[in-house]
Short mmCIF file of C-alpha atoms in Angstrom, two decimals:
data_model
loop_
_atom_site.label_atom_id
_atom_site.label_comp_id
_atom_site.label_asym_id
_atom_site.label_seq_id
_atom_site.Cartn_x
_atom_site.Cartn_y
_atom_site.Cartn_z
CA MET E 219 233.87 53.52 -203.91
CA PHE E 220 236.92 55.19 -205.55
CA ARG E 221 235.73 58.64 -204.46
CA PHE E 222 235.22 57.43 -200.91
CA ALA E 223 238.82 56.15 -200.74
CA ILE E 224 240.20 59.50 -201.96
CA TRP E 225 238.16 61.38 -199.35
CA LEU E 226 239.33 59.06 -196.56
CA ALA E 227 242.98 59.51 -197.61
CA ARG E 228 242.65 63.29 -197.49
CA ARG E 229 241.11 63.16 -194.01
CA PHE E 230 243.90 60.91 -192.78
CA ARG E 231 246.60 63.20 -194.21
CA SER E 232 245.10 66.32 -192.56
CA ALA E 233 244.94 64.54 -189.19
CA VAL E 234 248.63 63.59 -189.12
CA GLN E 235 249.86 67.03 -190.19
CA SER E 236 251.08 69.31 -187.36
CA PRO E 237 248.58 72.00 -186.41
CA LEU E 238 249.09 75.53 -187.55
CA GLN E 239 250.58 78.00 -185.16
CA ASN E 240 248.00 80.19 -183.55
CA ASP E 241 248.20 83.84 -184.47
CA VAL E 242 248.25 86.64 -181.89
CA ALA E 243 245.28 88.94 -182.26
CA THR E 244 244.14 92.13 -180.53
CA VAL E 245 240.49 92.56 -179.66
CA GLN E 246 238.54 95.48 -178.28
CA PHE E 247 235.80 94.97 -175.75
CA ALA E 248 232.53 96.87 -175.72
CA GLU E 249 233.79 99.30 -173.07
CA GLY E 250 236.73 100.18 -175.30
CA GLN E 251 239.39 98.22 -173.40
CA LEU E 252 242.01 96.39 -175.57
CA ALA E 253 243.34 92.90 -174.92
CA GLN E 254 245.66 90.46 -176.73
CA GLY E 255 245.14 86.74 -177.22
CA GLN E 256 245.67 83.75 -179.51
CA SER E 257 243.36 83.14 -182.50
CA VAL E 258 242.26 79.60 -183.19
CA GLN E 259 239.89 78.07 -185.70
CA GLY E 260 236.33 77.64 -184.60
CA PRO E 261 234.71 74.24 -184.12
CA SER E 262 232.52 74.49 -187.31
CA GLY E 263 235.17 73.16 -189.67
CA GLN E 264 237.01 74.62 -192.60
CA GLY E 265 235.87 77.17 -195.09
CA PRO E 266 235.66 80.88 -195.53
CA ASN E 267 232.84 81.18 -193.02
CA THR E 268 234.70 79.37 -190.23
CA PRO E 269 234.62 81.62 -187.12
CA THR E 270 237.84 82.71 -185.43
CA VAL E 271 238.06 82.38 -181.64
CA VAL E 272 240.43 84.65 -179.71
CA LEU E 273 241.54 83.35 -176.30
CA VAL E 274 242.36 86.29 -174.03
CA ALA E 275 243.27 86.59 -170.39
CA GLN E 276 241.02 88.15 -167.79
CA PRO E 277 240.44 91.82 -168.60
CA GLY E 278 242.89 94.13 -166.84
CA GLY E 279 241.94 96.13 -163.84
CA PRO E 280 242.93 96.69 -160.24
CA GLN E 281 244.07 93.41 -158.75
CA GLN E 282 242.59 92.46 -155.40
CA PRO E 283 245.31 92.65 -152.70
CA ARG E 284 246.32 89.38 -151.24
CA ARG E 285 244.71 88.93 -147.85
CA ARG E 286 247.24 88.70 -145.02
CA ARG E 287 247.15 85.72 -142.73
CA PHE E 288 247.86 87.92 -139.66
CA PRO E 289 246.94 91.61 -139.18
CA ARG E 290 249.76 94.11 -139.32
CA TRP E 291 249.14 95.28 -135.71
CA ALA E 292 249.41 91.70 -134.45
CA VAL E 293 252.78 91.25 -136.15
CA TRP E 294 254.13 94.48 -134.63
CA ALA E 295 252.74 93.61 -131.18
CA ALA E 296 254.40 90.20 -131.30
CA LEU E 297 257.67 91.79 -132.40
CA ILE E 298 257.57 94.30 -129.54
CA VAL E 299 256.86 91.55 -127.00
CA VAL E 300 259.76 89.45 -128.27
CA VAL E 301 262.16 92.41 -128.15
CA GLY E 302 260.87 93.34 -124.66
CA LEU E 303 261.52 89.82 -123.39
CA MET E 304 265.00 89.80 -124.86
CA PHE E 305 265.86 93.19 -123.36
CA ARG E 306 263.80 92.84 -120.17
CA ARG E 307 266.69 93.85 -117.94
CA VAL E 308 267.15 97.05 -119.93
CA VAL E 309 263.40 97.73 -119.82
CA ALA E 310 263.23 97.06 -116.06
CA TRP E 311 266.24 99.35 -115.46
CA ALA E 312 264.71 102.17 -117.53
CA VAL E 313 261.21 101.87 -116.04
CA THR E 314 262.53 101.68 -112.47
CA GLY E 315 264.77 104.69 -113.07
CA VAL E 316 261.91 106.82 -114.38
CA LEU E 317 259.55 105.77 -111.56
CA SER E 318 262.23 106.34 -108.91
CA ALA E 319 262.85 109.85 -110.20
CA ALA E 320 259.11 110.62 -110.21
CA LEU E 321 258.22 109.00 -106.88
CA GLY E 322 261.34 110.38 -105.22
CA LEU E 323 259.62 113.77 -105.12
CA PHE E 324 257.08 112.23 -102.73
CA GLY E 325 259.62 110.42 -100.57
CA VAL E 326 259.03 106.97 -102.12
CA HIS E 327 262.17 105.03 -103.03
CA LEU E 328 262.14 101.93 -105.23
CA PRO E 329 264.72 99.13 -105.13
CA HIS E 330 267.70 99.62 -107.39
CA VAL E 331 267.75 97.55 -110.60
CA SER E 332 271.10 97.18 -112.31
CA PHE E 333 271.53 97.70 -116.04
CA GLY E 334 272.26 94.61 -118.09
CA TRP E 335 272.22 93.32 -121.66
CA PRO E 336 270.55 90.01 -122.54
CA TRP E 337 273.86 88.42 -123.47
CA SER E 338 275.37 89.28 -120.10
CA SER E 339 274.86 87.02 -117.10
CA SER E 340 271.88 88.11 -114.97
CA SER E 341 272.74 85.95 -111.97
CA THR E 342 274.65 87.28 -109.02
CA SER E 343 277.15 85.02 -107.41
CA ASN E 344 276.32 83.92 -103.90
CA THR E 345 279.71 85.18 -102.82
CA LEU E 346 278.75 88.69 -103.90
CA VAL E 347 275.48 88.91 -101.97
CA GLY E 348 277.17 89.16 -98.59
CA PRO E 349 279.62 91.96 -99.49
CA ILE E 350 276.94 93.97 -101.30
CA VAL E 351 274.59 93.79 -98.30
CA LEU E 352 277.42 94.70 -95.92
CA GLN E 353 278.32 97.67 -98.11
CA LYS E 354 274.75 98.95 -97.74
CA ILE E 355 274.92 98.53 -93.95
CA GLN E 356 278.17 100.47 -93.80
CA GLY E 357 276.39 103.34 -95.52
CA ILE E 358 274.13 103.95 -92.49
CA ASP E 359 275.05 107.31 -91.01
CA LYS E 360 272.38 107.83 -88.32
CA PRO E 361 271.87 105.95 -85.05
CA ALA E 362 268.66 104.30 -83.96
CA LEU E 363 266.81 105.93 -81.06
CA GLY E 364 264.53 104.09 -78.69
CA THR E 365 262.41 106.74 -76.97
CA ASP E 366 260.08 106.19 -74.01
CA ASN E 367 258.05 108.33 -71.61
CA PHE E 368 257.98 107.57 -67.90
CA ASP E 369 256.31 109.04 -64.80
CA PHE E 370 258.23 109.99 -61.69
CA ILE E 371 257.77 112.00 -58.48
CA PHE E 372 260.20 114.43 -56.93
CA THR E 373 260.11 116.66 -53.84
CA ARG E 374 261.66 120.04 -53.23
CA LYS E 375 262.12 121.50 -49.73
CA VAL E 376 263.72 124.87 -48.94
CA THR E 377 264.58 126.11 -45.42
CA LYS E 378 265.63 129.69 -44.71
CA ASN E 379 265.23 130.99 -41.22
CA ILE E 380 264.86 134.71 -40.49
CA GLY E 381 266.42 135.22 -37.11
CA ILE E 382 264.46 133.08 -34.71
CA TRP E 383 261.69 132.54 -37.28
CA PRO E 384 261.85 129.07 -38.87
CA CYS E 385 260.94 129.46 -42.53
CA TRP E 386 260.67 126.36 -44.74
CA TYR E 387 258.52 125.16 -47.62
CA SER E 388 258.13 121.71 -49.16
CA ALA E 389 256.30 120.64 -52.33
CA THR E 390 255.97 117.30 -54.08
CA PHE E 391 255.43 117.15 -57.85
CA SER E 392 254.31 114.51 -60.32
CA ALA E 393 256.25 114.81 -63.58
CA VAL E 394 256.62 113.06 -66.94
CA GLY E 395 260.09 112.48 -68.33
CA ARG E 396 261.21 111.54 -71.81
CA ALA E 397 264.50 109.83 -72.65
CA SER E 398 266.09 107.86 -75.49
CA ALA E 399 268.54 105.00 -75.73
CA THR E 400 270.90 105.08 -78.74
CA VAL E 401 272.14 102.25 -80.97
CA ASP E 402 275.17 102.85 -83.18
CA LEU E 403 274.18 101.08 -86.40
CA ASN E 404 277.63 101.43 -87.98
CA PRO E 405 280.39 101.17 -85.37
CA GLY E 406 283.12 101.46 -88.02
CA PRO E 407 285.11 99.36 -90.52
CA SER E 408 286.97 97.40 -87.85
CA TRP E 409 283.69 96.25 -86.34
CA TRP E 410 282.73 94.46 -89.58
CA LYS E 411 286.00 92.61 -90.18
CA SER E 412 285.42 88.93 -90.87
CA ALA E 413 287.59 87.89 -87.94
CA THR E 414 285.17 89.50 -85.48
CA GLY E 415 282.19 87.42 -86.63
CA HIS E 416 279.87 90.42 -86.31
CA TYR E 417 278.33 89.83 -89.74
CA LYS E 418 277.35 86.59 -91.42
CA LEU E 419 275.17 85.95 -94.48
CA GLN E 420 274.22 82.36 -95.28
CA THR E 421 272.62 81.32 -98.57
CA LEU E 422 269.90 78.79 -97.76
CA THR E 423 268.72 78.23 -101.34
CA SER E 424 270.11 79.60 -104.59
CA LYS E 425 267.91 81.61 -106.90
CA THR E 426 266.72 80.34 -110.26
CA SER E 427 265.26 82.01 -113.31
CA THR E 428 261.75 81.68 -111.86
CA THR E 429 262.12 81.60 -108.08
CA PRO E 430 264.12 83.80 -105.68
CA GLY E 431 266.79 82.45 -103.39
CA HIS E 432 266.68 82.57 -99.60
CA VAL E 433 269.29 83.91 -97.19
CA ALA E 434 269.75 84.11 -93.43
CA ILE E 435 271.61 87.08 -91.91
CA THR E 436 273.08 87.36 -88.43
CA MET E 437 274.59 90.59 -87.11
CA ALA E 438 276.13 91.83 -83.90
CA LEU E 439 275.77 95.42 -82.70
CA PRO E 440 276.90 97.24 -79.57
CA LEU E 441 274.41 97.31 -76.72
CA PRO E 442 272.09 100.33 -76.73
CA GLN E 443 273.58 103.31 -74.98
CA LEU E 444 271.55 105.02 -72.24
CA PRO E 445 271.48 108.82 -71.93
CA GLN E 446 274.96 110.19 -71.31
CA SER E 447 274.11 113.54 -69.72
CA VAL E 448 271.24 115.31 -68.03
CA HIS E 449 270.63 117.20 -71.26
CA ASP E 450 269.71 113.94 -73.01
CA VAL E 451 266.41 113.78 -71.11
CA SER E 452 263.51 116.20 -70.99
CA VAL E 453 260.50 116.90 -68.76
CA ASP E 454 257.02 117.66 -70.05
CA ASN E 455 255.91 120.79 -68.21
CA THR E 456 252.34 120.47 -69.40
CA LEU E 457 251.93 117.12 -67.65
CA SER E 458 253.78 118.01 -64.44
CA ARG E 459 251.78 119.20 -61.43
CA PRO E 460 252.15 119.59 -57.62
CA ILE E 461 250.45 116.88 -55.60
CA ALA E 462 251.35 117.88 -52.00
CA THR E 463 252.69 120.93 -50.13
CA ASP E 464 253.81 121.70 -46.58
CA HIS E 465 255.32 124.81 -44.96
CA SER E 466 256.06 126.53 -41.64
CA TRP E 467 253.40 128.60 -39.85
CA THR E 468 255.10 131.78 -40.96
CA TYR E 469 254.87 130.87 -44.69
CA PRO E 470 253.71 132.48 -46.92
CA GLY E 471 254.20 135.54 -44.76
CA LEU E 472 255.99 138.51 -46.14
CA GLY E 473 259.34 137.67 -44.56
CA CYS E 474 259.63 133.98 -45.44
CA GLY E 475 257.74 134.28 -48.70
CA VAL E 476 260.17 136.77 -50.17
CA LEU E 477 263.11 134.48 -49.39
CA ILE E 478 261.62 131.14 -50.42
CA ARG E 479 259.45 131.84 -53.45
CA PRO E 480 262.39 132.31 -55.89
CA GLU E 481 263.55 128.78 -55.00
CA PHE E 482 260.33 127.41 -56.59
CA SER E 483 260.47 129.20 -59.90
CA GLN E 484 259.79 127.25 -63.11
CA ALA E 485 263.44 127.21 -64.14
CA VAL E 486 264.60 125.86 -60.79
CA LEU E 487 261.90 123.22 -60.63
CA TYR E 488 262.60 122.09 -64.24
CA ALA E 489 266.34 121.70 -63.52
CA GLN E 490 265.65 119.52 -60.50
CA ALA E 491 263.06 117.47 -62.36
CA GLN E 492 265.48 116.96 -65.26
CA SER E 493 268.19 115.71 -62.91
CA GLU E 494 265.76 113.27 -61.29
CA ALA E 495 264.61 112.04 -64.71
CA PHE E 496 268.23 111.49 -65.82
CA TYR E 497 268.96 109.42 -62.73
CA GLN E 498 265.93 107.20 -63.27
CA ALA E 499 266.68 106.78 -67.00
CA THR E 500 270.16 105.47 -66.15
CA HIS E 501 269.62 103.56 -62.89
CA LEU E 502 266.01 102.49 -62.49
CA THR E 503 265.36 99.15 -64.18
CA SER E 504 261.70 99.89 -64.79
CA VAL E 505 262.79 102.83 -66.95
CA THR E 506 266.00 101.55 -68.54
CA GLY E 507 264.40 98.25 -69.61
CA PRO E 508 261.75 99.81 -71.89
CA LEU E 509 264.34 102.26 -73.26
CA VAL E 510 266.73 99.49 -74.26
CA ALA E 511 263.94 97.35 -75.73
CA ALA E 512 262.63 100.28 -77.80
CA ALA E 513 266.14 101.04 -79.11
CA GLU E 514 266.76 97.42 -80.10
CA GLN E 515 263.42 97.19 -81.92
CA GLU E 516 264.06 100.44 -83.76
CA ALA E 517 267.51 99.23 -84.83
CA VAL E 518 266.10 95.95 -86.19
CA THR E 519 263.38 97.78 -88.13
CA ILE E 520 265.76 100.30 -89.68
CA ILE E 521 268.43 97.82 -90.80
CA ARG E 522 266.04 95.11 -91.97
CA ASP E 523 263.37 97.17 -93.74
CA ASN E 524 265.44 100.06 -95.07
CA PHE E 525 268.73 98.43 -96.02
CA ILE E 526 268.81 94.62 -96.04
CA VAL E 527 265.44 93.63 -97.53
CA PRO E 528 265.57 96.08 -100.50
CA THR E 529 269.19 95.17 -101.29
CA VAL E 530 268.66 91.42 -101.08
CA GLY E 531 265.43 91.68 -103.07
CA ALA E 532 267.17 93.56 -105.88
CA LEU E 533 269.69 90.71 -106.10
CA GLY E 534 266.93 88.11 -106.42
CA TYR E 535 266.85 86.80 -102.86
CA THR E 536 264.46 86.81 -99.90
CA VAL E 537 265.43 87.26 -96.25
CA THR E 538 264.17 84.16 -94.45
CA ARG E 539 265.78 84.88 -91.09
CA PHE E 540 267.33 88.06 -89.69
CA THR E 541 268.86 88.22 -86.22
CA ILE E 542 270.78 90.86 -84.29
CA ARG E 543 272.73 89.90 -81.21
CA TRP E 544 273.87 92.56 -78.78
CA VAL E 545 277.43 92.64 -77.48
CA VAL E 546 279.39 94.88 -75.19
CA PRO E 547 281.49 97.24 -77.32
CA THR E 548 285.25 97.13 -76.92
CA THR E 549 287.71 99.97 -77.17
CA GLY E 550 289.28 100.81 -80.49
CA ILE E 551 286.11 100.56 -82.55
CA GLY E 552 286.16 102.83 -85.57
#
């Protein structure tokens, strides 16, 4: 019993004592690689044959790279998209400029896009739309021509008696004339003064960041001008032909023929036909009406499609209504 008490006291004393500090040991694996760790007593108890256990970390070697949550190309693509959205006005200006320069060689013109930074305001004041559009209209330097072909008939009769011989010759021709009515698309700065009321732009709806605005434009232009001289009309020789002839009994004898034939040369006949065509293009309603209508239509097409629609579209608006009224021009325009 005494021995058992001594043994129990020793066991109790060893349990309450603080454990020994673990020693650092270096071990070598079978492949020759060295590693460091802490040495602790084995689980078999005390004694000279107690095994020593060395706790080491995982053997060294190339660490596996940490797998990315998103691929590198996706990150760059997202970054480019974000930057493109922020600088979309700059991108649109650059792309439009390059395309305009390339397509301009083939006669294709794109709408102008203004340069702008994201921190600058991209909206255009409604008060600026009207002056900008008017500035484009004032840049027109060519008139609109309304051209039309028309058929007409003219007669030429020449009488030249030789002594007591009555010599005369008459011929009737069918001809085709061609004439143009002219519209002055830019009558001058005084024509566009606000007091005249010749130009009015009305904003129907304002534009937003997602939808374009709508405008209505009303203009006044001078009435189309009919041909001013005989040289403003022409006659198609290839479509002109004689349809009837009459002459004296002596024609085309030697005497009368020599005198009368030069009066029916091509140059003489063309001059008379041109004069007749000029008269009809300035006095005959059946000819002047189509000329004026063609000139008005051409003027509307040129101003609307080539100047107003591209300009308004570049400012973020759509032309809902476009009207031209025709007025009699007054003196002092220019």
